[in-house]
Amino acid sequence: MKPLYVMCALALALAGCASKPQPPSWQPNARDALDGYTDAWLKGDTLAADAEFARARRETASTGRFDRVAQAELVRCAVQVAALETDCPGFGAIAAEATPAQRAYAAYLEGRWQGLDAALLPAQHRPVVASGTLAGVADPLARLVAAGALLRAGRIAPGDIGVPVETASEQGWRRPLLAWLGVQEKRAQAAGDAAAVERVRKRMALVAEY
């Protein structure tokens, strides 16, 4: 038979677990849906991505909070910018109800950096505005988002074009890889480098096989 103090300690521990408040279900549901959206979108599965985002939007809208819906919309905007797609009407429709930090991040993604308060941005994106480079952006998705924002702002350095290409390649993210290879192709065409154009096109064809 277990000693009385052991049984008491176990009872207290179980009571503590039972009394610990659980997060409302919309939070993990929305997070899982946004993760699913991101994965599907980057891999090029538009139907699955749309379904997952609809679920995320539904979960956040259930709170009746515009800022929570705006955050989900900003995730979608950022993932699209990573693949050089710039249409983001969902956030625009509720921008007036978003927080200052959310509006600052939207401006960053859109390349509207004049007068931008970088202190309001997520920490990993603040140095991008200051330096105009991708140096120090460790997270692969954040690096692609930053590259897209730099391109939209007209501030990306020619030498940095290869960074999002290889980042997307390492992750197996088909959609942004094709988009950034397209940028490389245009740069090679503008430079009159026929051999580089051919190399990029072969790579694009390989990615587009499946």
PDB file of C-alpha atoms in Angstrom:
ATOM      1  CA  MET A   1       0.000   0.000   0.000  1.00  0.00           C
ATOM      2  CA  LYS A   2       1.315   3.474  -0.891  1.00  0.00           C
ATOM      3  CA  PRO A   3       2.278   5.763   1.986  1.00  0.00           C
ATOM      4  CA  LEU A   4      -0.364   8.323   2.870  1.00  0.00           C
ATOM      5  CA  TYR A   5       1.856  11.291   1.963  1.00  0.00           C
ATOM      6  CA  VAL A   6       2.412   9.907  -1.538  1.00  0.00           C
ATOM      7  CA  MET A   7      -1.324   9.530  -2.078  1.00  0.00           C
ATOM      8  CA  CYS A   8      -1.932  13.042  -0.779  1.00  0.00           C
ATOM      9  CA  ALA A   9       0.722  14.489  -3.069  1.00  0.00           C
ATOM     10  CA  LEU A  10      -0.791  12.660  -6.043  1.00  0.00           C
ATOM     11  CA  ALA A  11      -4.263  13.911  -5.165  1.00  0.00           C
ATOM     12  CA  LEU A  12      -2.996  17.499  -4.943  1.00  0.00           C
ATOM     13  CA  ALA A  13      -1.199  17.192  -8.283  1.00  0.00           C
ATOM     14  CA  LEU A  14      -4.318  15.868  -9.992  1.00  0.00           C
ATOM     15  CA  ALA A  15      -6.396  18.615  -8.451  1.00  0.00           C
ATOM     16  CA  GLY A  16      -3.925  21.189  -9.731  1.00  0.00           C
ATOM     17  CA  CYS A  17      -4.105  19.768 -13.242  1.00  0.00           C
ATOM     18  CA  ALA A  18      -7.862  19.739 -13.174  1.00  0.00           C
ATOM     19  CA  SER A  19      -8.049  23.359 -12.057  1.00  0.00           C
ATOM     20  CA  LYS A  20      -5.568  24.665 -14.642  1.00  0.00           C
ATOM     21  CA  PRO A  21      -7.561  26.653 -17.197  1.00  0.00           C
ATOM     22  CA  GLN A  22      -7.424  25.366 -20.747  1.00  0.00           C
ATOM     23  CA  PRO A  23      -7.208  27.788 -23.677  1.00  0.00           C
ATOM     24  CA  PRO A  24     -10.474  28.300 -25.548  1.00  0.00           C
ATOM     25  CA  SER A  25     -10.797  25.865 -28.420  1.00  0.00           C
ATOM     26  CA  TRP A  26     -10.709  28.546 -31.106  1.00  0.00           C
ATOM     27  CA  GLN A  27      -7.064  29.298 -30.339  1.00  0.00           C
ATOM     28  CA  PRO A  28      -5.509  25.882 -31.117  1.00  0.00           C
ATOM     29  CA  ASN A  29      -8.030  25.363 -33.911  1.00  0.00           C
ATOM     30  CA  ALA A  30      -7.067  28.632 -35.585  1.00  0.00           C
ATOM     31  CA  ARG A  31      -3.372  27.976 -35.095  1.00  0.00           C
ATOM     32  CA  ASP A  32      -3.623  24.488 -36.610  1.00  0.00           C
ATOM     33  CA  ALA A  33      -5.648  25.840 -39.534  1.00  0.00           C
ATOM     34  CA  LEU A  34      -3.129  28.608 -40.246  1.00  0.00           C
ATOM     35  CA  ASP A  35      -0.276  26.106 -40.084  1.00  0.00           C
ATOM     36  CA  GLY A  36      -2.164  23.909 -42.535  1.00  0.00           C
ATOM     37  CA  TYR A  37      -2.832  26.863 -44.805  1.00  0.00           C
ATOM     38  CA  THR A  38       0.819  27.883 -44.804  1.00  0.00           C
ATOM     39  CA  ASP A  39       2.084  24.396 -45.576  1.00  0.00           C
ATOM     40  CA  ALA A  40      -0.435  23.811 -48.366  1.00  0.00           C
ATOM     41  CA  TRP A  41       0.061  27.228 -49.953  1.00  0.00           C
ATOM     42  CA  LEU A  42       3.848  27.023 -50.031  1.00  0.00           C
ATOM     43  CA  LYS A  43       3.666  23.550 -51.574  1.00  0.00           C
ATOM     44  CA  GLY A  44       1.299  24.832 -54.253  1.00  0.00           C
ATOM     45  CA  ASP A  45      -1.910  23.093 -53.126  1.00  0.00           C
ATOM     46  CA  THR A  46      -4.362  25.972 -53.549  1.00  0.00           C
ATOM     47  CA  LEU A  47      -7.553  24.015 -52.817  1.00  0.00           C
ATOM     48  CA  ALA A  48      -6.259  22.680 -49.511  1.00  0.00           C
ATOM     49  CA  ALA A  49      -4.851  26.094 -48.597  1.00  0.00           C
ATOM     50  CA  ASP A  50      -8.174  27.817 -49.244  1.00  0.00           C
ATOM     51  CA  ALA A  51     -10.033  25.279 -47.121  1.00  0.00           C
ATOM     52  CA  GLU A  52      -7.609  25.645 -44.219  1.00  0.00           C
ATOM     53  CA  PHE A  53      -7.725  29.430 -44.323  1.00  0.00           C
ATOM     54  CA  ALA A  54     -11.517  29.424 -44.353  1.00  0.00           C
ATOM     55  CA  ARG A  55     -11.364  27.349 -41.181  1.00  0.00           C
ATOM     56  CA  ALA A  56      -8.900  29.775 -39.576  1.00  0.00           C
ATOM     57  CA  ARG A  57     -11.058  32.737 -40.514  1.00  0.00           C
ATOM     58  CA  ARG A  58     -14.135  31.037 -39.091  1.00  0.00           C
ATOM     59  CA  GLU A  59     -12.405  30.272 -35.795  1.00  0.00           C
ATOM     60  CA  THR A  60     -11.050  33.791 -35.314  1.00  0.00           C
ATOM     61  CA  ALA A  61     -14.311  35.430 -36.410  1.00  0.00           C
ATOM     62  CA  SER A  62     -16.129  33.449 -33.725  1.00  0.00           C
ATOM     63  CA  THR A  63     -14.548  35.787 -31.160  1.00  0.00           C
ATOM     64  CA  GLY A  64     -16.109  38.898 -32.683  1.00  0.00           C
ATOM     65  CA  ARG A  65     -12.666  40.537 -32.498  1.00  0.00           C
ATOM     66  CA  PHE A  66     -11.409  42.345 -35.597  1.00  0.00           C
ATOM     67  CA  ASP A  67      -7.799  42.272 -34.410  1.00  0.00           C
ATOM     68  CA  ARG A  68      -7.837  38.476 -34.213  1.00  0.00           C
ATOM     69  CA  VAL A  69      -9.285  38.142 -37.689  1.00  0.00           C
ATOM     70  CA  ALA A  70      -6.774  40.741 -38.914  1.00  0.00           C
ATOM     71  CA  GLN A  71      -3.936  38.635 -37.527  1.00  0.00           C
ATOM     72  CA  ALA A  72      -5.104  35.621 -39.519  1.00  0.00           C
ATOM     73  CA  GLU A  73      -5.387  37.776 -42.634  1.00  0.00           C
ATOM     74  CA  LEU A  74      -1.853  39.061 -42.102  1.00  0.00           C
ATOM     75  CA  VAL A  75      -0.549  35.506 -41.960  1.00  0.00           C
ATOM     76  CA  ARG A  76      -2.169  34.911 -45.341  1.00  0.00           C
ATOM     77  CA  CYS A  77      -0.728  38.165 -46.700  1.00  0.00           C
ATOM     78  CA  ALA A  78       2.771  37.305 -45.499  1.00  0.00           C
ATOM     79  CA  VAL A  79       2.722  33.804 -46.973  1.00  0.00           C
ATOM     80  CA  GLN A  80       1.537  35.207 -50.285  1.00  0.00           C
ATOM     81  CA  VAL A  81       4.254  37.876 -50.286  1.00  0.00           C
ATOM     82  CA  ALA A  82       6.806  35.100 -49.741  1.00  0.00           C
ATOM     83  CA  ALA A  83       5.686  33.735 -53.119  1.00  0.00           C
ATOM     84  CA  LEU A  84       5.481  37.213 -54.704  1.00  0.00           C
ATOM     85  CA  GLU A  85       1.686  37.275 -54.827  1.00  0.00           C
ATOM     86  CA  THR A  86       0.429  40.643 -53.693  1.00  0.00           C
ATOM     87  CA  ASP A  87      -3.370  40.534 -53.666  1.00  0.00           C
ATOM     88  CA  CYS A  88      -4.477  40.770 -50.033  1.00  0.00           C
ATOM     89  CA  PRO A  89      -8.023  42.162 -49.883  1.00  0.00           C
ATOM     90  CA  GLY A  90      -9.003  40.361 -46.708  1.00  0.00           C
ATOM     91  CA  PHE A  91      -6.860  42.559 -44.495  1.00  0.00           C
ATOM     92  CA  GLY A  92      -7.667  45.726 -46.404  1.00  0.00           C
ATOM     93  CA  ALA A  93     -11.360  45.278 -45.666  1.00  0.00           C
ATOM     94  CA  ILE A  94     -10.755  45.422 -41.915  1.00  0.00           C
ATOM     95  CA  ALA A  95      -7.557  47.490 -41.748  1.00  0.00           C
ATOM     96  CA  ALA A  96      -9.311  50.369 -40.005  1.00  0.00           C
ATOM     97  CA  GLU A  97     -10.181  48.024 -37.125  1.00  0.00           C
ATOM     98  CA  ALA A  98      -6.678  46.519 -36.869  1.00  0.00           C
ATOM     99  CA  THR A  99      -4.035  47.480 -34.321  1.00  0.00           C
ATOM    100  CA  PRO A 100      -1.241  49.966 -35.158  1.00  0.00           C
ATOM    101  CA  ALA A 101       1.281  47.112 -35.159  1.00  0.00           C
ATOM    102  CA  GLN A 102      -0.863  45.126 -37.588  1.00  0.00           C
ATOM    103  CA  ARG A 103      -1.206  48.104 -39.927  1.00  0.00           C
ATOM    104  CA  ALA A 104       2.560  48.657 -39.765  1.00  0.00           C
ATOM    105  CA  TYR A 105       3.206  45.033 -40.710  1.00  0.00           C
ATOM    106  CA  ALA A 106       0.760  45.314 -43.607  1.00  0.00           C
ATOM    107  CA  ALA A 107       2.615  48.408 -44.844  1.00  0.00           C
ATOM    108  CA  TYR A 108       5.905  46.522 -44.554  1.00  0.00           C
ATOM    109  CA  LEU A 109       4.549  43.611 -46.597  1.00  0.00           C
ATOM    110  CA  GLU A 110       3.248  46.000 -49.254  1.00  0.00           C
ATOM    111  CA  GLY A 111       6.603  47.772 -49.569  1.00  0.00           C
ATOM    112  CA  ARG A 112       5.248  51.053 -48.182  1.00  0.00           C
ATOM    113  CA  TRP A 113       8.251  51.798 -46.021  1.00  0.00           C
ATOM    114  CA  GLN A 114       8.347  55.579 -46.095  1.00  0.00           C
ATOM    115  CA  GLY A 115       7.519  56.788 -42.602  1.00  0.00           C
ATOM    116  CA  LEU A 116       7.217  53.195 -41.379  1.00  0.00           C
ATOM    117  CA  ASP A 117       7.823  52.752 -37.639  1.00  0.00           C
ATOM    118  CA  ALA A 118      10.000  49.638 -37.688  1.00  0.00           C
ATOM    119  CA  ALA A 119       9.676  49.301 -33.926  1.00  0.00           C
ATOM    120  CA  LEU A 120       6.105  48.107 -34.466  1.00  0.00           C
ATOM    121  CA  LEU A 121       7.203  45.213 -36.684  1.00  0.00           C
ATOM    122  CA  PRO A 122       7.904  41.652 -35.557  1.00  0.00           C
ATOM    123  CA  ALA A 123      11.457  41.541 -34.189  1.00  0.00           C
ATOM    124  CA  GLN A 124      12.974  39.531 -37.047  1.00  0.00           C
ATOM    125  CA  HIS A 125      11.779  42.072 -39.634  1.00  0.00           C
ATOM    126  CA  ARG A 126      12.997  45.256 -37.957  1.00  0.00           C
ATOM    127  CA  PRO A 127      16.629  44.928 -39.125  1.00  0.00           C
ATOM    128  CA  VAL A 128      15.451  44.351 -42.707  1.00  0.00           C
ATOM    129  CA  VAL A 129      14.021  47.863 -42.883  1.00  0.00           C
ATOM    130  CA  ALA A 130      17.176  49.356 -41.372  1.00  0.00           C
ATOM    131  CA  SER A 131      19.705  47.444 -43.471  1.00  0.00           C
ATOM    132  CA  GLY A 132      17.811  46.645 -46.661  1.00  0.00           C
ATOM    133  CA  THR A 133      19.266  43.139 -46.575  1.00  0.00           C
ATOM    134  CA  LEU A 134      18.267  39.633 -45.507  1.00  0.00           C
ATOM    135  CA  ALA A 135      21.262  39.239 -43.213  1.00  0.00           C
ATOM    136  CA  GLY A 136      20.286  37.863 -39.847  1.00  0.00           C
ATOM    137  CA  VAL A 137      16.819  36.590 -40.803  1.00  0.00           C
ATOM    138  CA  ALA A 138      17.215  33.006 -39.655  1.00  0.00           C
ATOM    139  CA  ASP A 139      13.722  31.570 -40.056  1.00  0.00           C
ATOM    140  CA  PRO A 140      13.184  30.313 -43.638  1.00  0.00           C
ATOM    141  CA  LEU A 141       9.628  31.592 -44.019  1.00  0.00           C
ATOM    142  CA  ALA A 142      10.467  34.962 -42.463  1.00  0.00           C
ATOM    143  CA  ARG A 143      13.412  35.207 -44.868  1.00  0.00           C
ATOM    144  CA  LEU A 144      11.140  34.659 -47.865  1.00  0.00           C
ATOM    145  CA  VAL A 145       8.611  37.164 -46.523  1.00  0.00           C
ATOM    146  CA  ALA A 146      11.364  39.720 -45.987  1.00  0.00           C
ATOM    147  CA  ALA A 147      12.693  39.123 -49.499  1.00  0.00           C
ATOM    148  CA  GLY A 148       9.230  39.678 -50.955  1.00  0.00           C
ATOM    149  CA  ALA A 149       8.812  42.859 -48.937  1.00  0.00           C
ATOM    150  CA  LEU A 150      12.217  44.113 -50.067  1.00  0.00           C
ATOM    151  CA  LEU A 151      11.317  43.427 -53.689  1.00  0.00           C
ATOM    152  CA  ARG A 152       8.016  45.285 -53.370  1.00  0.00           C
ATOM    153  CA  ALA A 153       9.811  48.204 -51.726  1.00  0.00           C
ATOM    154  CA  GLY A 154      12.315  48.257 -54.597  1.00  0.00           C
ATOM    155  CA  ARG A 155      15.177  47.761 -52.173  1.00  0.00           C
ATOM    156  CA  ILE A 156      16.337  44.205 -52.744  1.00  0.00           C
ATOM    157  CA  ALA A 157      19.981  43.922 -53.757  1.00  0.00           C
ATOM    158  CA  PRO A 158      20.691  41.912 -56.942  1.00  0.00           C
ATOM    159  CA  GLY A 159      22.943  39.624 -54.931  1.00  0.00           C
ATOM    160  CA  ASP A 160      20.083  38.775 -52.590  1.00  0.00           C
ATOM    161  CA  ILE A 161      17.842  37.332 -55.323  1.00  0.00           C
ATOM    162  CA  GLY A 162      19.486  33.949 -54.956  1.00  0.00           C
ATOM    163  CA  VAL A 163      18.762  33.806 -51.216  1.00  0.00           C
ATOM    164  CA  PRO A 164      14.988  33.237 -51.458  1.00  0.00           C
ATOM    165  CA  VAL A 165      15.560  30.846 -54.370  1.00  0.00           C
ATOM    166  CA  GLU A 166      17.778  28.592 -52.307  1.00  0.00           C
ATOM    167  CA  THR A 167      15.679  29.038 -49.174  1.00  0.00           C
ATOM    168  CA  ALA A 168      12.551  27.824 -50.972  1.00  0.00           C
ATOM    169  CA  SER A 169      14.546  25.043 -52.604  1.00  0.00           C
ATOM    170  CA  GLU A 170      15.876  23.742 -49.281  1.00  0.00           C
ATOM    171  CA  GLN A 171      12.370  23.654 -47.818  1.00  0.00           C
ATOM    172  CA  GLY A 172      10.746  22.084 -50.871  1.00  0.00           C
ATOM    173  CA  TRP A 173       8.332  25.002 -51.188  1.00  0.00           C
ATOM    174  CA  ARG A 174       7.288  24.790 -54.826  1.00  0.00           C
ATOM    175  CA  ARG A 175       5.220  27.972 -55.117  1.00  0.00           C
ATOM    176  CA  PRO A 176       7.800  30.511 -53.884  1.00  0.00           C
ATOM    177  CA  LEU A 177      10.589  28.627 -55.631  1.00  0.00           C
ATOM    178  CA  LEU A 178       8.899  29.009 -59.010  1.00  0.00           C
ATOM    179  CA  ALA A 179       8.153  32.669 -58.288  1.00  0.00           C
ATOM    180  CA  TRP A 180      11.720  33.551 -57.354  1.00  0.00           C
ATOM    181  CA  LEU A 181      13.159  31.505 -60.215  1.00  0.00           C
ATOM    182  CA  GLY A 182      10.952  33.668 -62.423  1.00  0.00           C
ATOM    183  CA  VAL A 183      12.684  36.747 -60.996  1.00  0.00           C
ATOM    184  CA  GLN A 184      16.058  35.181 -61.737  1.00  0.00           C
ATOM    185  CA  GLU A 185      14.938  34.417 -65.276  1.00  0.00           C
ATOM    186  CA  LYS A 186      13.919  38.042 -65.900  1.00  0.00           C
ATOM    187  CA  ARG A 187      17.183  39.330 -64.474  1.00  0.00           C
ATOM    188  CA  ALA A 188      19.163  36.989 -66.719  1.00  0.00           C
ATOM    189  CA  GLN A 189      17.124  38.043 -69.750  1.00  0.00           C
ATOM    190  CA  ALA A 190      17.701  41.708 -68.962  1.00  0.00           C
ATOM    191  CA  ALA A 191      21.423  41.017 -68.714  1.00  0.00           C
ATOM    192  CA  GLY A 192      21.439  39.151 -72.027  1.00  0.00           C
ATOM    193  CA  ASP A 193      22.777  36.019 -70.327  1.00  0.00           C
ATOM    194  CA  ALA A 194      21.281  33.274 -72.488  1.00  0.00           C
ATOM    195  CA  ALA A 195      23.104  30.492 -70.640  1.00  0.00           C
ATOM    196  CA  ALA A 196      21.725  31.641 -67.280  1.00  0.00           C
ATOM    197  CA  VAL A 197      18.227  31.899 -68.738  1.00  0.00           C
ATOM    198  CA  GLU A 198      18.475  28.325 -69.977  1.00  0.00           C
ATOM    199  CA  ARG A 199      19.685  27.048 -66.591  1.00  0.00           C
ATOM    200  CA  VAL A 200      16.838  28.765 -64.750  1.00  0.00           C
ATOM    201  CA  ARG A 201      14.236  27.505 -67.203  1.00  0.00           C
ATOM    202  CA  LYS A 202      15.433  23.919 -66.821  1.00  0.00           C
ATOM    203  CA  ARG A 203      15.165  24.246 -63.084  1.00  0.00           C
ATOM    204  CA  MET A 204      11.667  25.714 -63.349  1.00  0.00           C
ATOM    205  CA  ALA A 205      10.591  22.862 -65.583  1.00  0.00           C
ATOM    206  CA  LEU A 206      11.854  20.343 -63.036  1.00  0.00           C
ATOM    207  CA  VAL A 207       9.926  22.012 -60.200  1.00  0.00           C
ATOM    208  CA  ALA A 208       6.759  22.175 -62.311  1.00  0.00           C
ATOM    209  CA  GLU A 209       6.801  18.470 -63.210  1.00  0.00           C
ATOM    210  CA  TYR A 210       4.515  17.491 -60.320  1.00  0.00           C
TER     211      TYR A 210
END
